[in-house]
Structure formats: C-alpha cells, structure tokens
Amino acid sequence: MSWKCDFCPQRIFTTKTSYTNHIKQCLKSVDSSEELSLEVMMINSLESENLLNNENNFESIHENSNEDEGEGENEDEDNNSYNAEVEEESLTSDISHSSVSFFENMELSNSEPENYSFNNYASDYNNICEEAEPIEFPNNAYADLMALVTNYNLSNEATNAVIRFFNEHFNLPLSPLPKNAKKGRELMEKMRIPTLTSKKHKILTHNNIDYYLFYHPVLNCIKNILSISDISQNFTLRFENFKWKNTDASLPHGSSLLSIILYSDATTTDTLGKSSLHPIYISIGNISTKRRTKSDAKQLLGYLPILKAKDKSEKKSKDFKKLVRLTFHNSMKFLLDPLFAEKGINLEVDNKTFWFFPRISTIICNWPEAATFSLVYKSTNSNFPCHFCLISKTLLADTDLSDVTFRNNENMQEYFYNNAGQDVSLENIPNYFWSIPSINVYSATVPDRMHHLDLGLFHYQIEFTQALLQKQDSSLVNKIDNRLSKIPRFQKFQMFTNGLQSISRMTAKEYRILMKVMVFVVDNLYKENENNVENFVENKKLSEVYAKWNKMYMMSRSEIFTESDLENFRLKRQDIINVINKKQKKKKPTKLLNFSSKLFETRLTEANIYCCEKMNDPNINDNMIKGFNRFLECFDEFLDNILEVKNIKECDIIIYDTAILENGSIIRAKNKFHDKPWFSNVAISMDSNESSDYQSDEGLCYGKILLMAKIEIEEKPPLNLALVQWYDFKFEKNSYLYNCPLLKLVELYNLIPIETIDNIVHIIPCFDEDNEYFVNKYISYSVYF
C-alpha cells in the first residue's frame, strides 16, 4: 500500500504516518483560496484500513476481496474474509461521506480565546471562490447508470449484476459502463460539483495553533438532499405530529416548515486512536423514516475543530474546558445561522419552488455530546447529570417519581443570567441554541438509540448478569467465560476466547456480536437453588431476558414504523409477486466461484483403499474421518438416484477444504484453521415437491459439511459435491426455542451439489446437553442484525 500527495504528485509515501505528516505541511502552505481535496485524501488513505464505517466503503471492500477469488484463496485472504465486518451500523454510522474539497474562507483576529463570543463571527457566504468545472461522465449510459445507483441506493452487488447483464446482452466492442460499481463511485468521488464544494473557516488560534472548521454550506447540503428524485417526489409539506403541527401553523401564510435533523458523533480515524474528527451531519425530517435512514438522505455538514491542550494540567483546567465548549457552540452558530433568515428560504422540491422556514427538530448524539449541546456538566457525579430534566443524581433510579421538572430554554436562561447555573449543573456559557426559534435544545437532543443500546444498556445487562451469578454461585461466571470460548466459528464472527474479561474495553460492534450468542450461553446454565440464595432468579427467566432483549433490539433496528398504508400496500404487492415468482420458476442455483486448498486426490478405482487409509490417519479430524467412511456409499447413491448413471468405471476425485460461493460465503471442511478444525454448517433449500416429506424450517434443512469434492468424469461436466451429515429437529413439538430451531445430528448422510446450498449458518451446541443444537437466527443471514 502506498499514498500519493494530491498537491505533490511526484511524492509517494510507503507508510501512512509519513504521508499524514506530509499532508499536514501541505495544508499549511496552500494558499487560502486554493481548493483542497482533504476529505478525498482521507478517504483514500483510510479506506485501505477499513476505518470508514459506512455502507459504500464496506461494499467496495467486499468487492475487492471478490476480484481475486478466481485466482484461488490463501490463508491470509481466508482470514481477512473471516474477520471482515459488514453489519449495518447505527443511524450516525451509515452516513455516506461525500467527496469534498476544502479551502480557506476567512480569518479572524487573534484575540484572546476568552473574549470570543458568537458576535465575533460573521457569515461570509458571499465571498466564495470561483469553482472548477465539474468532471463529466464519459457518456449518457454511464451517467444514467450512476443515477439509478444513487436514486435507488443500489448496492455494489446489484450494480455489478446490472453491468454484467448489459455487457452480456448488448455485445458492444467497448462497454460504455464502468468496469464495476467501485469504479463508478470512485469517479463520482472525484467530481467537483459546486453544491458539494466545502470550505475552510478559521475558528480560533490557541497555543499558537490555528483551528479550522471544515464545512459544507448548510443550504447546499439541503439542496443536495432535495435533488434526489425519490426524496423530492415524496416530500412532506405538512406535519401531523402535534408539536410540529402547531409550529407549522405559526408560520407565515403560504410557507412550509422544513424540519432539520442533526447527527453528531466524534470518532477516531486511525487504529491507534491518535487522530480524531468531530463530524456533524444533517438530514431532513420531511422525509419518511424509512427513506431517511438511507445514506444519501444525510449530508456531511462539517468537521468541528478538536482543541488540544499543551499539557495535562491545561487539559484539566476550567478555562480549557470552557474554551472547548465555547468553540463548539461558535462553530454550530457559524454552520447553522444561514438557515434562520427572517424571511425564510426558497427551495426547489420536485421541480417546484416552495417557501420554507427551517426549524431544528432533533439532535441525535451520544450522552457526552448531548451534554455539550445542552451545556450541562458532563460528569456523572454532578448533582443534576441529566441534560433533559432536573432530577438529582440520588433519585435517578427511582421509578416512582411523580413530580419531575424538565429543563427548557426559559428556566435554564433564568438560572444562567442570575449566576445560579451551578445550582442545576449548568455551564457558565451562553447556549447558542437559546437564540434559535422553536427549539427546546434539552428535549430536542436525544441519544443515538442504537449507540445507547449497544454501549449503554447491554453493557449494564452483562454486568447485572455477572453480579447475579456471582451471588448465586461464583463458579457460574467462569462457566460463562468457558462457554463463550467454545462458541463455534462463523464467517465474520469475532471469537471471545477470553470470555468477558475485557468487557470494559468492548466496542459497540463487539457488544452487538455478543448479543447474538449470549442467549445460548446462559441457556441451561444452572438448575436449582442449591445454595438457598435469597431472591433466587430461575435460569429460564434469565434466558428469557436475553431472548426478549434480542427481539427488542431487532425491532429497534427496523426501519418500518411510521410508513403509510400505501407503503404497506406496496409491500403486500411485493410479497404476492415473490410468491408467484417462486411458483413460476425454480430458485436460481448458487454459483460456485471456486475451490481452493486441494487436500487429496485419487482415482475411483483406488478410492476404497485410499479412504481406508485416511480413516486411520491420526492427523485428520473426526468429522473428516466420518466423511471418508461414508463417501463411497454416498457417491454410489448419488450416481444411482440423482444422476441416474450406471457403471462409471473411472473418474478423478479431488478433495478440497474450502469453497467460495458467488454470494461471498466461504464453506470450509478443514482439519485446522488457526489450529482449530472448522466444518461449516449450511442451510439447504428443499425442493417444493419434497418439502412436505420433511420437517423443515420454512423450507430450509440444515447439514454439517464433512467433505467437499470435485468429481471429474470423462466427457462430462465436473460435479461439485459436498458430503453433509443432516440435522433434524430435536422434538416434533416445541421445535423452536428463543425463536431458533432446536436440532439434533442424525446418522443420515448425503452427497449434494454445492449449488443446492442456500447459505452458511451458525449452529451452536446446547451446553451441557447431548446432541442438541441451536440454529443462531440472530446471526444467520436471514435475520441478521
């Protein structure tokens, strides 16, 4: 990996550190009116390290891994696929970073930081440098494709399928389309569109360091969102919500309310946590909930400056903390003031011009940032730590409170201007949001729901469980750690080999992974109240807590809560179409991209002796021994019953330990993968004519892969086969627990075409039970969260 400087193309750096240091020097030397593609460079450098956590980035990473799959897979590629994380993140993490270029807009006097106030800053949006000509698409077909990708939020996989379809059926000597989705997105990232151009504004100088606000003009952000056709065509101009309906009615006749939503989430941008950014994003509340969660419905508004203290003493000082908060509110004023013109703003929606009055409806952030927006003390030990209400810290856990005083602009300003802010844990700084019409910043600022669940509540649920078990039987805590370490491997699943020892350092991503298995870890963990513990909690109730948590969490991730009857009708029609399609045509077979890591090879005439040798090989796992024991019997059955072929005298049998499917799934039958065996479990879609003969999970049956083989028969296409041992439901009745199938392994084996495999699944043994397994629906692809 190497990095090239956009300003000094001849300079190429082999390490990210040297590249970063060089860029810092370049930024200082570039003239204030010169456009800087800073964010583009950041994306280019960070993308290689999988650090930008947004949908498009993960898609491109996934695509990169697939581009080389045809050439075979080595252990490193296998491991990278295993560790890749493609989960959907919370609202603030699926935001797509537009390509931006920054330039210096204006400078302020180097007065003392303590004297800075909101009035020191004047918007200078009229003083904008002339923009460069936009880069154009190579042709209309290219442009139309990328318009479809953007308007319908197509994934890279879907876009690549469209490109393949076009190229296959039009047989042009030179395709007008990009090579793949990634190339198309890269071209769009490089385009310089006037409304996407961002700017650089100096906020202050502290300790001889200039601090800048990198930003998009807020009106440009809004225009960019409204330029998306399906958003503008389904834009709400009137609100039914009681609060906003009243606000709407208070506006001048003929105008409409524009609901503004802000997202804030400071984040580190390198693996060592040394570099930080504080991005602010913007969206519009007039867009439906489901549509607003898509990445293109949000725009990067700006990066706020993050001040650095010269030493630990300054960092802890009241003056520095005050300066940090003041800088934050000064930056927000600079960003948002253009919204609140006295006579409103005119915007084009669906080719019509409307008169709007913008109002901030919601600010989504984590708890420390909520304290910054509302300017209450950040310490959890303060007398009134809640930014929403005036409840003493000693009463926060009291669920029977009937008389609660809520914070609002009026009562907080009264405390502030009477120099009594400390009585309600209020910072001695004027809050910019007091000056904005129709917003109570204390009620409008809400925690990021998923962040609150991931890093907040679930963390305490785990700690509560540990304390509960410690009280009932201290050995149970170690038993949980032991069970976690034994959870079977699964693609893109992080192992907890050390149990819960590092819970204090877990990330939100790690907590989400933990959620998917904890219900199985605590299941059947203990029996009776052997120690006569007071207030004993039954194991069944503890397990139900985790099952209900997962159900609640998945509901929270759902996007369909407030859609109209028309939308529900559309979904119903789609269901009907899906049913008809299933009846009219068979499921498209899964395509095997390639085998890799050949293990053994033999001829059919020598296979009996060969299999006997392998069954006695001490270096082969029991699952593979079982596979060799059953292989020839199952092969004969496959030839007779499936191929209806008799008397094959000779063929080549090649055993592989890894196969990669078209959908990216990696199937393994390996004796050792990082010193442990890995035999994948898979779901197989049963033929509709046979589904009534078996007890299935909505048409799916489950099996464990024991061997994978390519059979090469002369003058016939090769056969790609997997030897599976089947699972069956453990019980005829009550065959589900925690909404997951409860299975057992049965002595039934078959060779099946790999193309019949629907996908890999995560199957977890029921601890302390013999031959009893859960299908982990919380991590399986069908119900992934």
Short mmCIF file of C-alpha atoms in Angstrom, two decimals, residues 178-604:
data_model
loop_
_atom_site.label_atom_id
_atom_site.label_comp_id
_atom_site.label_asym_id
_atom_site.label_seq_id
_atom_site.Cartn_x
_atom_site.Cartn_y
_atom_site.Cartn_z
CA PRO A 178 -17.81 1.38 -15.72
CA LYS A 179 -15.86 -1.82 -15.13
CA ASN A 180 -17.70 -2.26 -11.84
CA ALA A 181 -19.60 -0.29 -9.21
CA LYS A 182 -16.47 0.66 -7.37
CA LYS A 183 -15.02 2.41 -10.44
CA GLY A 184 -18.24 4.34 -10.92
CA ARG A 185 -18.29 5.50 -7.31
CA GLU A 186 -14.63 6.49 -7.50
CA LEU A 187 -15.36 8.73 -10.49
CA MET A 188 -18.24 10.38 -8.61
CA GLU A 189 -15.97 10.92 -5.61
CA LYS A 190 -13.57 12.88 -7.82
CA MET A 191 -16.25 15.11 -9.34
CA ARG A 192 -16.21 18.73 -8.28
CA ILE A 193 -19.79 19.88 -8.13
CA PRO A 194 -20.34 23.46 -6.90
CA THR A 195 -23.01 22.49 -4.38
CA LEU A 196 -20.71 19.80 -2.98
CA THR A 197 -17.70 22.06 -2.55
CA SER A 198 -16.73 22.57 1.06
CA LYS A 199 -14.81 25.33 2.74
CA LYS A 200 -12.36 26.01 5.49
CA HIS A 201 -13.01 28.62 8.17
CA LYS A 202 -10.62 29.58 10.94
CA ILE A 203 -12.34 29.47 14.31
CA LEU A 204 -9.55 30.49 16.68
CA THR A 205 -5.85 30.34 17.50
CA HIS A 206 -4.89 28.60 20.71
CA ASN A 207 -1.34 27.83 21.89
CA ASN A 208 -0.11 29.20 18.55
CA ILE A 209 -2.17 26.62 16.66
CA ASP A 210 -4.84 27.67 14.16
CA TYR A 211 -8.05 25.67 14.40
CA TYR A 212 -10.34 25.42 11.40
CA LEU A 213 -13.92 24.43 10.80
CA PHE A 214 -14.18 22.41 7.58
CA TYR A 215 -17.74 22.65 6.33
CA HIS A 216 -20.30 22.45 3.56
CA PRO A 217 -22.63 25.47 3.37
CA VAL A 218 -25.76 24.25 5.07
CA LEU A 219 -28.10 25.36 2.28
CA ASN A 220 -26.03 23.37 -0.22
CA CYS A 221 -26.41 20.28 1.96
CA ILE A 222 -30.18 20.68 1.95
CA LYS A 223 -30.26 21.26 -1.81
CA ASN A 224 -28.20 18.13 -2.37
CA ILE A 225 -30.70 16.03 -0.42
CA LEU A 226 -33.66 17.59 -2.26
CA SER A 227 -32.02 16.93 -5.62
CA ILE A 228 -32.58 13.16 -5.17
CA SER A 229 -35.69 12.40 -7.20
CA ASP A 230 -37.44 9.86 -4.98
CA ILE A 231 -36.91 12.13 -1.96
CA SER A 232 -38.28 15.26 -3.62
CA GLN A 233 -41.24 13.37 -5.10
CA ASN A 234 -42.31 12.06 -1.68
CA PHE A 235 -41.56 15.15 0.38
CA THR A 236 -43.93 16.03 3.24
CA LEU A 237 -45.06 19.66 3.37
CA ARG A 238 -47.48 19.34 6.30
CA PHE A 239 -46.99 17.62 9.67
CA GLU A 240 -49.48 15.58 11.70
CA ASN A 241 -47.29 15.50 14.80
CA PHE A 242 -48.97 17.75 17.40
CA LYS A 243 -45.86 19.77 18.26
CA TRP A 244 -44.81 20.44 14.68
CA LYS A 245 -48.38 20.91 13.54
CA ASN A 246 -48.59 23.86 15.93
CA THR A 247 -45.23 25.19 14.77
CA ASP A 248 -46.35 24.79 11.18
CA ALA A 249 -49.50 26.80 11.91
CA SER A 250 -47.46 29.64 13.42
CA LEU A 251 -45.53 30.24 10.22
CA PRO A 252 -46.48 32.93 7.68
CA HIS A 253 -49.33 32.01 5.35
CA GLY A 254 -48.12 30.20 2.27
CA SER A 255 -44.89 28.95 3.85
CA SER A 256 -43.94 25.44 4.98
CA LEU A 257 -41.90 24.01 7.82
CA LEU A 258 -38.53 22.43 6.99
CA SER A 259 -37.63 20.02 9.79
CA ILE A 260 -33.86 19.81 10.32
CA ILE A 261 -32.21 16.80 11.98
CA LEU A 262 -28.60 16.95 13.14
CA TYR A 263 -26.33 14.00 13.86
CA SER A 264 -23.14 14.35 15.85
CA ASP A 265 -20.55 11.71 16.67
CA ALA A 266 -16.86 12.41 17.33
CA THR A 267 -14.78 9.49 16.07
CA THR A 268 -11.19 8.32 15.85
CA THR A 269 -9.79 7.88 12.37
CA ASP A 270 -6.80 5.63 12.94
CA THR A 271 -6.23 2.28 14.59
CA LEU A 272 -4.19 3.78 17.43
CA GLY A 273 -6.83 6.35 18.32
CA LYS A 274 -4.44 9.29 17.89
CA SER A 275 -6.35 11.16 15.18
CA SER A 276 -9.89 12.35 15.81
CA LEU A 277 -12.62 14.07 13.87
CA HIS A 278 -15.88 15.57 15.06
CA PRO A 279 -18.31 15.36 12.14
CA ILE A 280 -21.76 16.94 12.10
CA TYR A 281 -24.33 15.54 9.67
CA ILE A 282 -27.67 16.91 8.55
CA SER A 283 -30.89 15.34 7.33
CA ILE A 284 -34.49 16.48 6.83
CA GLY A 285 -37.48 15.42 8.90
CA ASN A 286 -39.89 15.96 6.00
CA ILE A 287 -38.56 12.67 4.57
CA SER A 288 -40.20 9.41 5.63
CA THR A 289 -38.48 7.49 8.41
CA LYS A 290 -37.55 4.55 6.24
CA ARG A 291 -36.11 6.71 3.47
CA ARG A 292 -34.24 8.94 5.90
CA THR A 293 -32.17 6.03 7.21
CA LYS A 294 -30.52 5.60 3.81
CA SER A 295 -27.06 7.04 3.48
CA ASP A 296 -27.83 9.51 0.68
CA ALA A 297 -30.53 11.20 2.79
CA LYS A 298 -27.80 12.58 5.05
CA GLN A 299 -25.10 15.07 4.24
CA LEU A 300 -21.83 15.84 5.92
CA LEU A 301 -22.26 19.39 7.25
CA GLY A 302 -18.77 19.83 8.62
CA TYR A 303 -15.87 18.73 10.79
CA LEU A 304 -15.65 20.66 14.03
CA PRO A 305 -12.21 21.58 15.39
CA ILE A 306 -10.93 19.48 18.29
CA LEU A 307 -8.73 21.55 20.57
CA LYS A 308 -5.51 20.16 22.03
CA ALA A 309 -4.19 21.13 25.43
CA LYS A 310 -0.48 21.81 25.78
CA ASP A 311 -0.24 19.54 28.83
CA LYS A 312 -2.32 17.54 31.30
CA SER A 313 -2.62 20.48 33.63
CA GLU A 314 -4.25 22.67 30.99
CA LYS A 315 -6.46 19.82 29.85
CA LYS A 316 -7.98 19.56 33.34
CA SER A 317 -8.33 23.31 33.82
CA LYS A 318 -11.73 25.01 33.88
CA ASP A 319 -10.61 27.61 31.35
CA PHE A 320 -9.68 24.98 28.76
CA LYS A 321 -12.92 23.05 29.23
CA LYS A 322 -14.83 26.30 28.88
CA LEU A 323 -12.93 27.13 25.69
CA VAL A 324 -13.73 23.71 24.22
CA ARG A 325 -17.46 24.17 24.79
CA LEU A 326 -17.42 27.76 23.57
CA THR A 327 -15.62 26.70 20.39
CA PHE A 328 -18.24 24.03 19.80
CA HIS A 329 -21.14 26.50 20.06
CA ASN A 330 -19.34 29.12 17.99
CA SER A 331 -18.85 26.51 15.29
CA MET A 332 -22.51 25.49 15.40
CA LYS A 333 -23.55 29.14 15.07
CA PHE A 334 -21.34 29.56 12.01
CA LEU A 335 -22.78 26.41 10.43
CA LEU A 336 -26.47 26.98 11.18
CA ASP A 337 -27.07 30.74 11.11
CA PRO A 338 -27.78 30.83 7.35
CA LEU A 339 -30.90 28.72 7.99
CA PHE A 340 -32.65 31.32 10.08
CA ALA A 341 -33.16 34.25 7.77
CA GLU A 342 -36.04 36.45 8.87
CA LYS A 343 -37.96 35.88 5.66
CA GLY A 344 -37.29 32.18 5.29
CA ILE A 345 -35.64 30.45 2.34
CA ASN A 346 -36.80 29.29 -1.09
CA LEU A 347 -36.03 25.70 -2.11
CA GLU A 348 -36.89 23.62 -5.15
CA VAL A 349 -38.75 20.39 -4.45
CA ASP A 350 -39.86 18.16 -7.32
CA ASN A 351 -39.32 21.00 -9.84
CA LYS A 352 -41.44 23.43 -7.82
CA THR A 353 -40.23 26.28 -5.63
CA PHE A 354 -41.51 26.43 -2.05
CA TRP A 355 -41.09 28.96 0.76
CA PHE A 356 -39.66 27.29 3.87
CA PHE A 357 -38.86 28.25 7.42
CA PRO A 358 -36.25 25.78 8.75
CA ARG A 359 -36.56 24.58 12.34
CA ILE A 360 -34.27 22.13 14.15
CA SER A 361 -36.42 19.25 15.34
CA THR A 362 -33.93 16.66 16.61
CA ILE A 363 -30.26 16.41 17.53
CA ILE A 364 -29.01 12.81 17.69
CA CYS A 365 -25.78 12.14 19.55
CA ASN A 366 -24.26 10.18 22.41
CA TRP A 367 -24.52 11.21 26.05
CA PRO A 368 -21.29 13.28 26.37
CA GLU A 369 -22.20 15.23 23.23
CA ALA A 370 -25.73 15.75 24.49
CA ALA A 371 -24.14 17.44 27.49
CA THR A 372 -22.13 19.63 25.10
CA PHE A 373 -25.19 20.67 23.10
CA SER A 374 -27.17 21.48 26.24
CA LEU A 375 -24.13 22.80 28.17
CA VAL A 376 -24.75 20.81 31.33
CA TYR A 377 -21.94 19.30 33.35
CA LYS A 378 -20.54 16.16 31.74
CA SER A 379 -19.63 14.44 34.97
CA THR A 380 -21.96 11.65 36.04
CA ASN A 381 -21.18 12.70 39.61
CA SER A 382 -22.74 16.15 39.17
CA ASN A 383 -25.85 16.90 41.20
CA PHE A 384 -28.08 17.00 38.11
CA PRO A 385 -26.38 14.85 35.45
CA CYS A 386 -29.37 14.53 33.12
CA HIS A 387 -29.48 17.03 30.23
CA PHE A 388 -33.23 16.51 29.92
CA CYS A 389 -34.58 17.05 33.42
CA LEU A 390 -33.76 18.35 36.90
CA ILE A 391 -33.66 15.12 38.86
CA SER A 392 -30.99 14.73 41.49
CA LYS A 393 -28.41 12.01 40.86
CA THR A 394 -29.62 10.29 44.03
CA LEU A 395 -33.11 9.87 42.56
CA LEU A 396 -32.29 8.81 39.01
CA ALA A 397 -33.06 5.17 39.75
CA ASP A 398 -36.41 5.97 41.41
CA THR A 399 -39.17 4.76 39.07
CA ASP A 400 -41.97 6.17 41.25
CA LEU A 401 -41.20 9.86 40.81
CA SER A 402 -44.34 11.85 40.06
CA ASP A 403 -43.09 15.44 40.17
CA VAL A 404 -40.37 16.00 37.58
CA THR A 405 -39.09 19.38 36.46
CA PHE A 406 -37.86 19.38 32.89
CA ARG A 407 -35.14 21.60 31.54
CA ASN A 408 -36.19 24.15 28.94
CA ASN A 409 -34.76 27.31 27.42
CA GLU A 410 -36.64 29.62 29.78
CA ASN A 411 -35.75 28.09 33.15
CA MET A 412 -32.14 27.45 32.12
CA GLN A 413 -31.67 31.05 30.96
CA GLU A 414 -33.12 32.25 34.25
CA TYR A 415 -30.54 30.26 36.18
CA PHE A 416 -27.78 31.38 33.83
CA TYR A 417 -28.46 35.10 33.88
CA ASN A 418 -28.94 35.04 37.66
CA ASN A 419 -25.47 33.48 38.02
CA ALA A 420 -27.04 30.35 39.53
CA GLY A 421 -26.19 27.87 36.77
CA GLN A 422 -24.09 25.79 39.17
CA ASP A 423 -27.26 25.05 41.14
CA VAL A 424 -28.56 22.99 38.20
CA SER A 425 -25.21 21.73 36.86
CA LEU A 426 -25.23 24.26 34.01
CA GLU A 427 -22.04 25.52 32.36
CA ASN A 428 -21.32 29.26 32.60
CA ILE A 429 -21.52 29.71 28.81
CA PRO A 430 -24.43 31.13 26.77
CA ASN A 431 -26.08 28.39 24.73
CA TYR A 432 -26.32 29.21 21.02
CA PHE A 433 -29.49 27.14 20.69
CA TRP A 434 -31.34 29.52 23.01
CA SER A 435 -31.35 32.00 20.12
CA ILE A 436 -32.84 29.60 17.56
CA PRO A 437 -36.63 29.78 17.14
CA SER A 438 -38.95 26.91 18.07
CA ILE A 439 -36.42 24.58 19.68
CA ASN A 440 -36.03 23.38 23.23
CA VAL A 441 -32.48 22.07 22.95
CA TYR A 442 -32.90 19.95 26.09
CA SER A 443 -35.80 17.90 24.76
CA ALA A 444 -34.65 18.00 21.12
CA THR A 445 -31.28 16.42 21.98
CA VAL A 446 -31.75 12.67 22.13
CA PRO A 447 -29.23 9.82 22.42
CA ASP A 448 -28.44 7.71 19.39
CA ARG A 449 -30.80 4.82 20.03
CA MET A 450 -28.51 2.06 18.84
CA HIS A 451 -25.44 3.58 20.49
CA HIS A 452 -27.43 3.77 23.72
CA LEU A 453 -28.41 0.12 23.45
CA ASP A 454 -25.04 -1.19 22.30
CA LEU A 455 -22.63 0.60 24.61
CA GLY A 456 -25.12 1.56 27.29
CA LEU A 457 -27.90 -0.78 28.32
CA PHE A 458 -26.44 -4.06 27.11
CA HIS A 459 -23.21 -3.31 28.93
CA TYR A 460 -25.17 -2.98 32.17
CA GLN A 461 -27.19 -6.09 31.40
CA ILE A 462 -23.97 -8.11 31.17
CA GLU A 463 -22.66 -6.60 34.41
CA PHE A 464 -26.01 -7.28 36.11
CA THR A 465 -25.82 -10.91 34.97
CA GLN A 466 -22.30 -11.28 36.31
CA ALA A 467 -23.29 -9.81 39.69
CA LEU A 468 -26.40 -12.01 39.84
CA LEU A 469 -24.47 -15.18 39.10
CA GLN A 470 -21.69 -14.24 41.50
CA LYS A 471 -24.28 -14.03 44.24
CA GLN A 472 -25.91 -17.35 43.35
CA ASP A 473 -22.72 -19.33 42.60
CA SER A 474 -19.37 -17.71 41.86
CA SER A 475 -18.34 -20.59 39.57
CA LEU A 476 -21.10 -19.64 37.13
CA VAL A 477 -19.19 -16.52 35.98
CA ASN A 478 -16.27 -18.71 34.94
CA LYS A 479 -18.72 -21.09 33.32
CA ILE A 480 -19.98 -18.24 31.11
CA ASP A 481 -16.42 -17.42 30.06
CA ASN A 482 -15.79 -21.07 29.26
CA ARG A 483 -18.92 -21.32 27.15
CA LEU A 484 -18.11 -18.14 25.25
CA SER A 485 -14.69 -19.50 24.38
CA LYS A 486 -16.34 -22.61 22.90
CA ILE A 487 -18.82 -20.84 20.60
CA PRO A 488 -18.26 -22.35 17.13
CA ARG A 489 -16.62 -20.24 14.47
CA PHE A 490 -18.65 -18.43 11.88
CA GLN A 491 -17.88 -16.15 8.99
CA LYS A 492 -17.41 -12.51 10.10
CA PHE A 493 -17.91 -13.54 13.74
CA GLN A 494 -15.48 -12.46 16.42
CA MET A 495 -14.45 -15.11 18.92
CA PHE A 496 -14.49 -14.38 22.65
CA THR A 497 -11.63 -16.68 23.62
CA ASN A 498 -11.13 -14.82 26.92
CA GLY A 499 -14.78 -14.65 27.82
CA LEU A 500 -15.99 -11.41 29.39
CA GLN A 501 -12.67 -10.40 30.90
CA SER A 502 -12.29 -7.42 28.58
CA ILE A 503 -15.90 -6.19 28.78
CA SER A 504 -14.83 -2.71 29.91
CA ARG A 505 -12.94 -2.21 26.64
CA MET A 506 -15.51 -3.66 24.24
CA THR A 507 -16.74 -1.60 21.32
CA ALA A 508 -20.36 -1.28 20.19
CA LYS A 509 -19.58 -3.73 17.39
CA GLU A 510 -18.31 -6.31 19.89
CA TYR A 511 -21.40 -5.89 22.07
CA ARG A 512 -23.62 -6.50 19.04
CA ILE A 513 -21.74 -9.72 18.33
CA LEU A 514 -22.08 -10.72 21.98
CA MET A 515 -25.84 -10.13 21.84
CA LYS A 516 -26.16 -12.78 19.17
CA VAL A 517 -24.82 -15.58 21.36
CA MET A 518 -25.50 -14.65 24.99
CA VAL A 519 -28.97 -16.19 24.96
CA PHE A 520 -27.38 -19.58 24.15
CA VAL A 521 -24.59 -19.07 26.68
CA VAL A 522 -26.98 -18.52 29.60
CA ASP A 523 -29.40 -21.22 28.46
CA ASN A 524 -29.37 -24.20 30.83
CA LEU A 525 -26.57 -22.54 32.81
CA TYR A 526 -27.76 -23.72 36.22
CA LYS A 527 -30.56 -25.78 37.73
CA GLU A 528 -31.96 -25.45 41.22
CA ASN A 529 -31.31 -23.01 44.05
CA GLU A 530 -28.71 -25.30 45.58
CA ASN A 531 -27.20 -22.59 47.80
CA ASN A 532 -30.57 -21.35 49.14
CA VAL A 533 -29.93 -17.86 47.78
CA GLU A 534 -32.47 -15.20 48.71
CA ASN A 535 -34.27 -13.72 45.70
CA PHE A 536 -33.03 -16.56 43.51
CA VAL A 537 -33.54 -15.99 39.77
CA GLU A 538 -34.54 -19.02 37.74
CA ASN A 539 -32.35 -19.81 34.76
CA LYS A 540 -35.36 -19.82 32.46
CA LYS A 541 -36.20 -16.22 33.36
CA LEU A 542 -32.62 -15.10 32.83
CA SER A 543 -32.59 -16.72 29.38
CA GLU A 544 -35.89 -15.04 28.53
CA VAL A 545 -34.38 -11.65 29.36
CA TYR A 546 -31.74 -12.13 26.68
CA ALA A 547 -34.23 -13.52 24.17
CA LYS A 548 -36.55 -10.56 24.71
CA TRP A 549 -33.60 -8.17 24.51
CA ASN A 550 -32.72 -9.53 21.06
CA LYS A 551 -36.32 -9.21 19.93
CA MET A 552 -36.47 -5.63 21.20
CA TYR A 553 -33.13 -4.80 19.63
CA MET A 554 -34.17 -6.12 16.23
CA MET A 555 -37.39 -4.13 16.44
CA SER A 556 -35.34 -1.04 17.22
CA ARG A 557 -33.24 -1.67 14.12
CA SER A 558 -36.36 -1.99 12.00
CA GLU A 559 -36.97 0.87 9.63
CA ILE A 560 -40.70 0.34 9.09
CA PHE A 561 -42.57 2.02 11.92
CA THR A 562 -44.38 5.06 10.51
CA GLU A 563 -44.93 4.22 6.85
CA SER A 564 -48.32 4.92 5.29
CA ASP A 565 -50.98 2.42 4.26
CA LEU A 566 -49.86 2.97 0.68
CA GLU A 567 -46.38 1.78 1.57
CA ASN A 568 -47.80 -1.25 3.37
CA PHE A 569 -49.93 -1.98 0.31
CA ARG A 570 -46.82 -1.77 -1.88
CA LEU A 571 -45.04 -4.27 0.39
CA LYS A 572 -48.02 -6.57 0.23
CA ARG A 573 -47.94 -6.47 -3.57
CA GLN A 574 -44.25 -7.30 -3.48
CA ASP A 575 -45.00 -10.35 -1.30
CA ILE A 576 -47.57 -11.51 -3.84
CA ILE A 577 -45.07 -11.09 -6.67
CA ASN A 578 -42.49 -13.08 -4.71
CA VAL A 579 -44.94 -15.97 -4.18
CA ILE A 580 -45.89 -16.02 -7.86
CA ASN A 581 -42.25 -15.98 -8.90
CA LYS A 582 -41.48 -18.92 -6.63
CA LYS A 583 -44.28 -20.93 -8.24
CA GLN A 584 -43.33 -20.00 -11.78
CA LYS A 585 -39.60 -20.67 -11.64
CA LYS A 586 -37.15 -22.60 -9.55
CA LYS A 587 -34.70 -20.90 -7.28
CA LYS A 588 -31.58 -19.83 -9.15
CA PRO A 589 -28.75 -22.16 -8.12
CA THR A 590 -25.94 -20.80 -6.04
CA LYS A 591 -22.89 -20.40 -8.21
CA LEU A 592 -19.62 -21.91 -7.02
CA LEU A 593 -16.87 -19.42 -7.74
CA ASN A 594 -14.02 -21.76 -6.99
CA PHE A 595 -12.49 -24.42 -4.78
CA SER A 596 -9.20 -23.75 -3.06
CA SER A 597 -6.63 -25.59 -0.93
CA LYS A 598 -6.67 -29.04 -2.51
CA LEU A 599 -6.16 -31.70 0.13
CA PHE A 600 -6.27 -35.13 -1.54
CA GLU A 601 -6.72 -36.65 -4.96
CA THR A 602 -7.40 -40.20 -6.05
CA ARG A 603 -8.90 -42.29 -8.85
CA LEU A 604 -12.24 -44.02 -8.36
#
